[in-house]
Each structure stands twice: as structure tokens, then as C-alpha cells.
Amino acid sequence: MELWYTEKQTDNFGITAKISKTHVTEKTDFQDLAMIETAEWGTMLVLDGMVMTTVKDEFVYHEMVAHPALNTHPNPKHVLVVGGGDGGVIREVLKHPEVEKAVLVEIDGKVIEYSKKYLPSIAGALDNPRVEVIVNDGYMHIHDHKNTYDVIMVDSTEPVGPAVSLFTQGFYKGIYDALKEDGIFVAQTDNPWFKADLIQSVNRDVKEIFPIVRVYCANIPTYPSGLWTFTMGSKKYDPLAVDETKIPEIDTKYYTPRLHKAAFALPKFVEDLTK
Amino acid sequence: MELWYTEKQTDNFGITAKISKTHVTEKTDFQDLAMIETAEWGTMLVLDGMVMTTVKDEFVYHEMVAHPALNTHPNPKHVLVVGGGDGGVIREVLKHPEVEKAVLVEIDGKVIEYSKKYLPSIAGALDNPRVEVIVNDGYMHIHDHKNTYDVIMVDSTEPVGPAVSLFTQGFYKGIYDALKEDGIFVAQTDNPWFKADLIQSVNRDVKEIFPIVRVYCANIPTYPSGLWTFTMGSKKYDPLAVDETKIPEIDTKYYTPRLHKAAFALPKFVEDLTK
């Protein structure tokens, strides 16, 4: 007997992955959570029927959330990650020695608990002494912390379920206020093949609040279409003004200093969404 | 009743697409051919159980085979496309007015026939007077035409079935000889997630023959992993030495002058395959 995880990424298209073991399927207070063992991608975390991360390809997403912003800000001491309970973005943030404190605010404590148990290569970073883990609503945390962070990263699920409020202009305004005067924020903003409208509307909203807005892409094979976008809003520093030759080499598998600006060179149909 | 096309891209992972109609399933002299109507991607050509092209995402592959090489060579008059019976690469080649003649050598006439019937937006270009269509073995054509072409593009299937010989060093040597003294060739070289060995071995082989070898990537959602590589071998011109500001804007949906060099900035794990 073969068991397969099949995810309809749209009504008419999806991916399918052979399962060797199901560790957890649980309805948490916020969402449906599954932790499954796949033959192709290793352990896979699924929330509300969407792949969040897998051991084999997680490095792409986590590196590409963290490093472009941290290598744009000249001195990121205080970093906030909203969502990201698997700990992967935090692990990448900690590769930057200038970061003194990284705060994770995850709404669903079960994501943290099961990630620590089944995804130790990702979630192990959450036990680092430079990290503070808070189980709370990121939207509220943002609004309670004015002028606090150098960099804020939004590692949310799609805009369904608990993440709906994280794709609103009110949230982006709150992020602006929670950042220091030269702060930078970055959010995952889904894929351009099936969610072009979302990318466009986020871009419009963020442009009304931040003077510098840039979109970049990365390839994530287990995410819909394999092409993922990230939207960066910055008060002062432009990621495209960075001198790539000055970016220190860090231990990565996807991001490189040579990719720093290149990731912002968008396919024409994606570029058109940002105009 | 719902019909779905499910393709195992590896033994343990695949894609699945809802089918609204099956136009053709046929065993040609060379391969299994299917032309199906999918709800997500429009008409889809499948050879030996692998998606070759779809109406919705074909532009990525076809543009990214054609334009980087044609915008690197200063005066590409004679262009050869090996494979590519759907006509998509030829369509893109014809967007360059300096191309006087584009020759297509496709081994399987059925691919051309059914593409003209079911994929007119792609295959229509094959009727252009600047195009010569030859139904023949590309390997043989290459060996019979020395010092003939400015640019050769290899738009093959994966190295199974009729395309096996198109991934050999003998073929690359033949291409070198079929090119003029400043010629360029480019080939699709599969994806780095599941076929890392292939990319590495092609890179090694091509480096033994061409002085300039470069690899670049593009996102193709219906191809395995969504990340595709292309390997370029050049006798004289380096794609990274091109002045992007001098590249003319042409009508595209993926390639842009701004993406010309950026496409060669590889994810670290892909870059490592080319060393």
C-alpha cells in the first residue's frame, strides 16, 4: 500500500508526495497541523493543507527571508520574526553576529512544540540564548512595540486562517511604527502564477507606507508554482544600493552575495505586478 | 467524474493537473505523445510521460532558451534549433530581426504535426518564410553541417528515449564544429533538485570543448522542481560581458534586459554544481 500526500495548490493543479510515516495530524486552536515523513523531501510540516516547510528544501525559504534584509541594514541588532514557529528564519538570523536579540512571535504554540520534536535541524535555533520566543498574536505584538526593531520579518501562512490580518494595510502601518527610523521589513508574498492579485495589492499597500519597496524571488519546489515572492519595505536603506563585494560570506545553500541584487531582477510578468 | 494527469517527476514526487479533454494519445515512431487540455495550464504536450510545454507557461522556457544566447552574439544570422518541434523556440528566435534563417531539426514529425493543430499560438511560427523545418536526427544534422551556424539551441527532451545522444560529449563536439568561429550554443539541462549529476556532467563535458561555459536558471512551474537550468557554451562572446543597457526591448513575458545577467547568478547549491 502506498500513501501519498496530495495538495491542491489551485482547484485544478497540485503536487503529490509519497508518505512513509505520519507523525502527527492535529487540529490546534488555530489550524490543522500535520507532520509527515515524505520519501522525497524528508519531514514535512503542513498547515491547513499547505506545505509550510520540508527538511530538504527549507533552506531556500528561510535563507531568502532572512539574508537580503539583514545584508541591507548596516547594523541590525534587534530582529522580530512574526510567525515562523518552525524556527528556520530564526536559525538564519542568528548567522549574523551583529544581531543581539531575535524575537519570535508565533500565534500557535503547537507549531513550535512539534517543530522542536520533529524538525530539530530547523527548530533547534529556538533554544539559542539570543532568541526570545513569545506565543502570541503577531498583530498585537507589533502594535504594542513602537520604535523597537531594526528588522521585522513576516513568515506567515497564506492569507487564510490565522494569517488574514497579516496581509492588511493596518498591519503594515503597525510594522512601520514598530521599526526604528531606519528599519526594514520583509514578508513572504506568495507566488505570481496563481496569486498575482495578492502580490499587486500588497505592493500597492506597502508603497503607501514605505518609501522604498522592492520585490524579489526565489525557487521553492514544494510551494505552489516553485516561484516565491518576497516584498521588502524599507525606511532608508535600499537593497539594490548594497555593495555586494562587502557582503560577508555566510554558511548558506541558496543565498550568496552574488545573488543579493540578482534576486530582485524579476521576470517581466512579475515586474509588471509591481508597477 | 474527474480526470487528472499525474506525472511522477521522481519515484516519490509529482504534479497532478485536472484534464478537461484528451485530444491525442499516440505511440509515434520515437515516443509516447499526448496532447491534453488541462484546466490550469491550457493545452499541454506530454512526451514519454513528461510535460514538454503548456500554453500558459511555455513562454518561460522558450524565451529563456532563445534570448540569452541571441543577445550575447552580436550578429546571429543563422540559427539552428535541435528538437523543439512545438515551434516555441523558433517563435522567439524570429523576434530577432538580424536572424536571416532559423532551421529546426526535429526527429519526430508527429510533434510538429500535432503542435500545429493543437498549439497554434506556439507552432504558428514554423510557417514563417525565414524558417526551414527538417524532420531528421539532430545528431546527424549537426555532424553534416560544419562551420555553418552562429547559434545552436538544443531544445530536447530529457536524456531518455530519442534524446539520449543529445547529452553526450560527442554531440557537444559536433556542435562545436557546426558553429562558426564565434558561435554560441545553449542546451536545456534539467533541474538541480533531482538531476544534479546531469548538470555536473554536462558542465564538465562542455568545459572540455568550449572556452566559455555559463549556466543560468529560470522558473518553469510545470517542470520538475520549478527550477530549470540551461548551459551555454561559447567560443568567443561571454553573456556576462554584455552591456545590458544596449539590449533592445523585445516583446516578452519572462526575459528582460535586466534579467540577462541576473539569470546567471545561481543559487549556491547550483553554483556548486558548476565548479
XYZ file of C-alpha atoms in Angstrom:
550
model
C 0.000 0.000 0.000
C 1.284 3.447 -0.915
C 0.165 6.598 0.850
C 0.531 9.912 -0.948
C 0.077 13.475 0.288
C -1.706 15.367 -2.474
C -2.081 19.128 -2.169
C -4.374 21.039 -4.476
C -2.434 24.252 -4.870
C -5.284 25.529 -7.021
C -8.626 23.922 -7.848
C -7.019 22.333 -10.889
C -3.370 21.688 -10.068
C -1.311 20.248 -7.278
C 1.641 18.280 -6.034
C 1.778 14.750 -4.705
C 4.415 13.233 -2.415
C 4.830 9.686 -1.180
C 4.444 9.362 2.576
C 6.461 6.889 4.596
C 5.041 7.854 8.002
C 2.542 10.235 9.544
C 3.854 11.604 12.824
C 1.046 13.990 13.767
C -2.305 15.164 12.491
C -3.999 17.550 14.886
C -6.483 20.376 14.935
C -4.800 23.051 17.034
C -6.600 26.116 18.383
C -5.700 27.901 15.158
C -5.298 25.471 12.270
C -4.953 21.901 11.031
C -1.401 20.725 11.625
C 0.286 17.665 10.126
C 3.850 16.464 10.455
C 4.558 13.763 7.883
C 7.578 11.870 6.659
C 7.953 12.021 2.882
C 10.322 9.936 0.802
C 11.349 12.849 -1.427
C 11.508 15.831 0.927
C 12.049 14.322 4.368
C 9.902 15.518 7.257
C 7.224 17.944 6.104
C 5.150 20.400 8.135
C 1.691 21.014 6.690
C -0.689 23.720 7.980
C -4.282 23.965 6.741
C -3.419 21.635 3.871
C -0.429 23.644 2.625
C 3.227 22.632 2.799
C 4.986 25.022 5.160
C 8.427 23.521 5.170
C 10.350 20.351 4.414
C 13.756 19.251 5.626
C 15.130 19.053 2.087
C 14.115 22.421 0.642
C 13.536 24.573 3.746
C 16.854 26.333 3.346
C 15.671 28.317 0.343
C 12.748 29.986 2.048
C 14.472 30.570 5.363
C 17.648 31.996 3.871
C 15.744 34.197 1.461
C 13.520 35.659 4.157
C 16.485 36.469 6.385
C 19.603 37.430 4.457
C 18.528 40.056 1.898
C 17.161 42.327 4.655
C 19.978 41.658 7.136
C 22.587 42.339 4.469
C 20.836 45.570 3.545
C 20.586 47.014 7.077
C 24.087 48.094 8.212
C 23.586 47.213 11.871
C 20.576 45.006 12.610
C 20.677 44.498 16.384
C 17.055 43.762 17.154
C 15.111 41.494 14.854
C 11.492 40.369 15.052
C 10.093 37.331 13.262
C 6.299 37.192 13.074
C 5.084 33.616 12.597
C 7.834 31.193 11.632
C 7.249 28.847 14.569
C 9.377 26.169 12.911
C 12.415 28.307 13.762
C 14.024 28.255 10.313
C 14.134 32.019 9.821
C 15.497 32.478 13.352
C 18.289 29.995 12.577
C 19.326 32.118 9.577
C 19.029 35.379 11.539
C 21.456 34.014 14.145
C 24.117 33.611 11.442
C 24.528 37.394 11.629
C 26.746 38.106 14.642
C 25.591 41.727 14.880
C 22.088 40.576 15.840
C 21.906 40.845 19.622
C 18.348 39.733 20.057
C 15.903 37.863 17.831
C 12.283 37.741 18.946
C 9.889 35.139 17.558
C 6.171 35.801 17.945
C 4.209 32.744 16.844
C 0.471 32.529 17.430
C 0.331 28.726 17.548
C 2.453 27.117 20.288
C 1.806 23.697 18.762
C 3.843 24.632 15.682
C 6.812 25.344 17.929
C 6.290 22.211 20.021
C 6.070 19.803 17.103
C 8.841 21.524 15.153
C 11.193 21.085 18.103
C 10.262 17.415 18.249
C 10.237 16.504 14.541
C 12.300 19.211 12.834
C 15.300 19.637 15.162
C 17.625 20.738 12.330
C 15.288 23.684 11.800
C 13.812 24.439 15.223
C 16.954 23.858 17.287
C 17.820 27.526 16.871
C 14.877 28.497 19.073
C 16.840 27.411 22.158
C 19.668 29.861 21.431
C 20.183 32.406 24.263
C 19.922 35.303 21.797
C 16.344 34.220 20.984
C 13.142 35.135 22.805
C 10.116 33.024 21.900
C 6.678 34.529 22.516
C 3.459 32.662 21.833
C 1.111 35.454 20.914
C -0.701 37.229 18.101
C 1.908 38.955 15.946
C -0.538 41.684 15.018
C -0.939 42.627 18.685
C 2.783 42.389 19.420
C 3.521 44.777 16.586
C 1.047 47.317 17.891
C 2.455 47.102 21.426
C 6.077 47.729 20.391
C 6.704 51.110 18.822
C 10.140 52.132 17.525
C 11.676 48.862 18.720
C 13.089 46.755 15.880
C 15.734 47.197 13.203
C 14.334 44.453 11.009
C 10.923 42.746 11.031
C 10.318 39.548 9.057
C 6.828 38.218 8.404
C 6.972 34.445 7.986
C 3.249 33.795 7.809
C 0.997 31.210 6.236
C -1.136 32.241 3.276
C -3.846 34.829 3.916
C -6.368 32.284 5.146
C -6.996 31.318 8.758
C -4.818 32.947 11.403
C -2.721 34.929 8.911
C -5.513 37.019 7.361
C -4.690 40.092 9.465
C -1.029 39.854 8.411
C -1.897 40.880 4.855
C -3.708 44.132 5.750
C -2.552 47.707 5.405
C -3.180 48.179 9.123
C -0.567 45.532 9.790
C 1.975 47.174 7.506
C 1.333 50.524 9.215
C 1.895 48.823 12.561
C 5.151 47.351 11.290
C 6.269 50.785 10.146
C 5.696 52.142 13.650
C 7.352 49.146 15.338
C 10.503 49.709 13.291
C 13.175 52.192 14.238
C 13.708 55.200 11.994
C 15.939 53.256 9.582
C 14.140 49.931 9.840
C 13.408 47.335 7.162
C 10.634 44.799 6.893
C 10.182 41.805 4.638
C 7.223 39.485 4.126
C 6.615 36.363 2.103
C 4.044 37.323 -0.520
C 3.109 34.093 -2.289
C 3.590 33.191 -5.945
C 2.980 35.173 -9.126
C 1.406 32.367 -11.167
C -1.675 31.783 -9.019
C -1.708 34.813 -6.704
C -0.831 37.763 -8.910
C -3.602 39.863 -7.341
C -2.178 39.379 -3.864
C 1.310 40.479 -4.894
C -0.137 43.537 -6.589
C -2.294 44.574 -3.660
C 0.469 44.067 -1.077
C 2.809 46.085 -3.291
C 0.296 48.911 -3.514
C -0.357 48.885 0.240
C 3.303 48.800 1.242
C 4.182 51.568 -1.212
C 1.719 53.871 0.566
C 3.667 53.405 3.796
C 7.350 52.769 2.980
C 9.475 54.998 0.752
C 11.498 52.061 -0.616
C 9.639 48.950 -1.764
C 11.328 46.040 -3.559
C 10.181 42.582 -4.605
C 12.457 39.602 -5.048
C 12.035 35.916 -5.913
C 13.365 32.500 -5.016
C 12.687 28.948 -6.204
C 10.939 26.752 -3.625
C 9.981 23.425 -5.223
C 7.313 22.390 -2.697
C 5.498 25.749 -2.817
C 2.884 26.497 -5.482
C 4.494 27.128 -8.902
C 8.008 26.774 -7.456
C 8.488 30.553 -7.660
C 8.045 32.557 -4.481
C 7.998 36.301 -3.967
C 9.092 38.395 -1.021
C 8.206 42.042 -0.549
C 10.600 44.343 1.276
C 9.651 47.740 2.684
C 12.435 49.988 3.899
C 12.560 53.412 5.541
C 16.092 54.320 4.491
C 18.307 51.579 3.027
C 17.863 50.274 -0.499
C 18.813 46.597 -1.018
C 19.867 47.499 -4.562
C 22.353 50.079 -3.260
C 24.297 47.460 -1.306
C 27.908 46.885 -2.374
C 27.831 43.132 -2.943
C 31.583 42.845 -2.636
C 31.260 43.950 1.007
C 28.698 41.294 1.961
C 30.404 38.718 4.156
C 30.181 35.100 3.012
C 27.999 33.153 5.421
C 27.183 29.488 5.512
C 24.244 29.128 3.114
C 22.942 26.784 0.433
C 20.882 29.238 -1.629
C 21.664 32.899 -0.874
C 25.023 34.269 -1.971
C 26.355 37.832 -2.139
C 26.252 37.417 -5.934
C 22.540 36.625 -5.726
C 21.733 39.588 -3.463
C 20.804 42.017 -6.237
C 20.079 39.395 -8.890
C 17.147 38.084 -6.843
C 15.469 41.466 -7.387
C 15.722 41.159 -11.184
C 12.205 39.905 -11.827
C 10.651 38.015 -14.698
C 8.733 40.504 -16.840
C 5.291 39.267 -15.788
C 6.282 39.620 -12.119
C 7.913 43.009 -12.649
C 4.637 44.158 -14.177
C 2.825 43.327 -10.915
C 4.979 45.833 -9.042
C 4.280 48.846 -11.261
C -16.047 12.143 -12.908
C -12.744 13.980 -12.735
C -9.711 13.003 -14.793
C -6.277 14.064 -13.620
C -2.891 13.861 -15.323
C -0.395 12.795 -12.668
C 3.299 12.840 -13.514
C 5.817 11.207 -11.238
C 8.743 13.580 -11.631
C 10.700 11.280 -9.344
C 9.746 7.931 -7.824
C 8.358 9.785 -4.817
C 7.090 13.159 -6.016
C 4.980 14.552 -8.806
C 2.453 17.012 -10.114
C -1.206 16.493 -10.876
C -3.398 18.519 -13.235
C -7.097 18.296 -13.931
C -7.877 17.272 -17.503
C -10.874 18.637 -19.360
C -10.193 16.830 -22.631
C -7.721 14.413 -24.186
C -7.012 15.366 -27.790
C -4.399 12.757 -28.698
C -2.584 9.816 -27.170
C -0.343 8.074 -29.653
C 2.784 6.000 -29.826
C 4.865 7.636 -32.537
C 7.942 6.033 -34.095
C 10.005 7.640 -31.345
C 7.984 8.199 -28.185
C 4.608 8.284 -26.454
C 2.853 11.518 -27.348
C -0.175 13.038 -25.616
C -1.920 16.333 -26.234
C -4.309 17.097 -23.394
C -6.450 20.007 -22.320
C -5.843 20.989 -18.697
C -7.928 23.387 -16.666
C -4.929 25.128 -15.101
C -2.359 25.277 -17.890
C -4.392 25.067 -21.083
C -3.305 22.646 -23.808
C -0.378 20.509 -22.687
C 2.052 18.458 -24.778
C 3.365 15.372 -22.993
C 6.175 13.173 -24.352
C 7.103 9.884 -22.685
C 5.110 10.893 -19.616
C 6.809 14.270 -19.144
C 5.264 17.708 -19.666
C 7.028 19.345 -22.586
C 5.044 22.541 -22.827
C 1.753 24.153 -21.852
C 0.023 27.145 -23.328
C 0.120 29.034 -20.024
C 3.766 28.684 -19.009
C 5.528 27.891 -22.316
C 6.817 31.428 -22.659
C 9.357 30.977 -19.880
C 11.178 28.048 -21.393
C 11.046 29.282 -24.973
C 12.172 32.812 -24.173
C 14.943 31.608 -21.907
C 16.323 29.180 -24.474
C 16.390 31.832 -27.185
C 17.130 35.314 -25.868
C 20.215 34.981 -23.646
C 22.257 33.491 -26.495
C 20.837 35.768 -29.204
C 21.502 38.843 -27.071
C 25.063 37.668 -26.445
C 26.006 37.047 -30.080
C 26.403 40.428 -31.838
C 25.114 39.259 -35.208
C 23.297 35.912 -35.183
C 22.253 35.352 -38.783
C 21.940 31.584 -38.925
C 20.334 29.766 -36.053
C 19.737 26.045 -35.578
C 17.212 24.584 -33.150
C 17.657 20.876 -32.427
C 14.393 19.339 -31.206
C 11.752 21.878 -30.273
C 9.144 20.559 -32.692
C 6.430 22.568 -30.953
C 7.950 25.688 -32.529
C 8.174 27.796 -29.372
C 11.901 28.443 -29.506
C 11.652 29.277 -33.212
C 8.929 31.816 -32.443
C 11.267 33.571 -30.011
C 14.230 33.375 -32.381
C 12.176 35.169 -35.035
C 11.767 38.170 -32.718
C 15.386 38.999 -33.559
C 15.344 40.797 -36.928
C 19.038 40.074 -37.570
C 18.269 36.338 -37.831
C 18.056 35.597 -41.549
C 17.404 31.899 -41.297
C 16.251 29.637 -38.490
C 16.500 25.892 -39.072
C 14.510 23.431 -36.975
C 15.641 19.809 -36.935
C 13.088 17.684 -35.109
C 13.335 13.910 -35.133
C 9.606 13.291 -34.640
C 7.346 14.734 -37.327
C 4.301 13.913 -35.226
C 5.339 16.512 -32.657
C 5.304 19.156 -35.371
C 2.026 17.923 -36.842
C 0.097 17.882 -33.571
C 1.650 21.115 -32.332
C 0.467 22.906 -35.465
C -3.011 21.512 -34.887
C -3.391 21.956 -31.135
C -0.793 24.579 -30.178
C -1.144 27.203 -32.928
C -0.001 30.054 -30.656
C 3.300 28.224 -30.278
C 3.761 26.328 -33.548
C 2.451 29.016 -35.891
C 5.983 30.381 -36.204
C 7.052 27.268 -38.101
C 5.281 28.570 -41.194
C 7.372 31.746 -41.284
C 9.402 32.117 -44.514
C 12.605 32.620 -42.509
C 12.174 29.112 -41.065
C 13.291 25.808 -42.540
C 11.798 22.716 -40.909
C 13.691 19.440 -41.264
C 12.419 16.161 -39.872
C 15.628 14.339 -39.088
C 18.011 13.241 -36.359
C 19.630 16.351 -34.887
C 22.782 14.418 -34.081
C 23.247 13.562 -37.748
C 22.365 17.072 -38.965
C 24.999 18.554 -36.671
C 27.661 16.220 -37.999
C 26.757 17.013 -41.609
C 26.977 20.806 -41.200
C 30.420 22.095 -40.296
C 31.112 25.771 -39.655
C 27.524 26.694 -40.519
C 25.646 28.266 -37.611
C 26.059 31.345 -35.423
C 23.877 29.968 -32.645
C 22.692 26.411 -31.934
C 19.934 25.743 -29.418
C 19.230 22.267 -28.091
C 15.570 22.002 -27.107
C 15.499 18.311 -26.305
C 13.509 16.038 -24.051
C 15.225 14.547 -21.011
C 18.066 12.110 -21.670
C 15.773 9.138 -22.129
C 14.401 7.821 -25.420
C 15.338 9.725 -28.579
C 17.324 12.431 -26.731
C 19.978 10.198 -25.147
C 22.574 11.046 -27.799
C 21.965 14.770 -27.267
C 23.590 14.617 -23.833
C 26.909 13.103 -24.947
C 30.292 14.723 -25.352
C 30.328 13.574 -28.975
C 27.269 15.713 -29.572
C 28.812 18.769 -27.946
C 31.949 18.285 -30.057
C 29.746 18.081 -33.149
C 28.019 21.295 -32.116
C 31.384 22.999 -31.700
C 32.302 22.039 -35.253
C 28.897 23.030 -36.667
C 29.264 26.514 -35.188
C 31.165 29.296 -36.872
C 34.347 30.551 -35.236
C 32.462 32.871 -32.866
C 29.425 30.657 -32.355
C 27.358 30.039 -29.225
C 25.320 27.042 -28.171
C 22.779 26.598 -25.432
C 21.004 23.488 -24.165
C 18.311 22.821 -21.599
C 19.993 20.834 -18.837
C 17.199 19.792 -16.487
C 16.763 20.729 -12.824
C 19.227 20.888 -9.944
C 16.980 19.328 -7.292
C 16.571 15.890 -8.869
C 19.212 15.862 -11.611
C 22.271 17.431 -10.036
C 24.525 14.736 -11.513
C 23.378 15.521 -15.041
C 24.083 19.241 -14.688
C 27.522 18.459 -13.303
C 28.441 16.010 -16.035
C 27.192 18.250 -18.857
C 29.132 21.127 -17.348
C 32.289 19.071 -17.214
C 31.834 17.825 -20.783
C 31.088 21.250 -22.265
C 34.026 22.840 -20.428
C 36.371 20.444 -22.180
C 35.192 21.769 -25.540
C 34.148 25.427 -25.153
C 36.334 28.143 -23.630
C 33.360 29.984 -22.101
C 30.720 27.945 -20.234
C 27.886 29.527 -18.244
C 24.797 28.142 -16.528
C 21.616 30.091 -15.922
C 18.190 29.348 -14.443
C 14.523 30.087 -14.977
C 11.305 29.171 -13.181
C 9.056 26.775 -15.098
C 6.162 25.688 -12.869
C 5.180 22.551 -14.800
C 8.753 21.194 -14.984
C 10.238 19.145 -12.125
C 11.083 21.345 -9.115
C 10.033 24.510 -10.933
C 13.694 25.486 -11.418
C 15.274 24.795 -14.766
C 18.883 25.139 -15.858
C 20.372 25.997 -19.222
C 24.014 25.501 -20.128
C 25.660 27.847 -22.604
C 28.932 27.128 -24.382
C 30.551 29.941 -26.311
C 33.663 30.217 -28.469
C 34.174 33.953 -28.093
C 31.367 36.005 -26.530
C 30.640 35.967 -22.816
C 26.980 36.533 -21.864
C 28.195 38.238 -18.687
C 30.177 40.790 -20.698
C 27.062 42.068 -22.463
C 26.113 45.697 -21.826
C 22.540 45.250 -20.667
C 21.658 48.844 -21.439
C 22.297 48.104 -25.124
C 19.938 45.108 -25.288
C 16.858 46.113 -27.273
C 13.496 45.630 -25.549
C 11.590 42.868 -27.299
C 8.095 41.598 -26.688
C 8.495 39.052 -23.880
C 6.771 37.895 -20.707
C 9.762 36.497 -18.805
C 13.128 37.616 -20.231
C 14.133 41.246 -19.845
C 17.452 43.024 -20.423
C 17.580 43.457 -16.626
C 17.326 39.703 -16.193
C 20.027 38.914 -18.766
C 22.916 38.740 -16.312
C 20.832 38.133 -13.197
C 19.689 34.772 -14.584
C 23.318 33.628 -14.358
C 23.513 34.441 -10.633
C 22.871 30.940 -9.331
C 21.650 29.636 -6.010
C 24.665 28.419 -4.040
C 23.811 24.720 -4.404
C 23.511 25.145 -8.176
C 26.656 27.252 -8.421
C 28.483 24.429 -6.657
C 27.477 22.028 -9.463
C 29.343 24.156 -11.987
C 32.711 24.213 -10.208
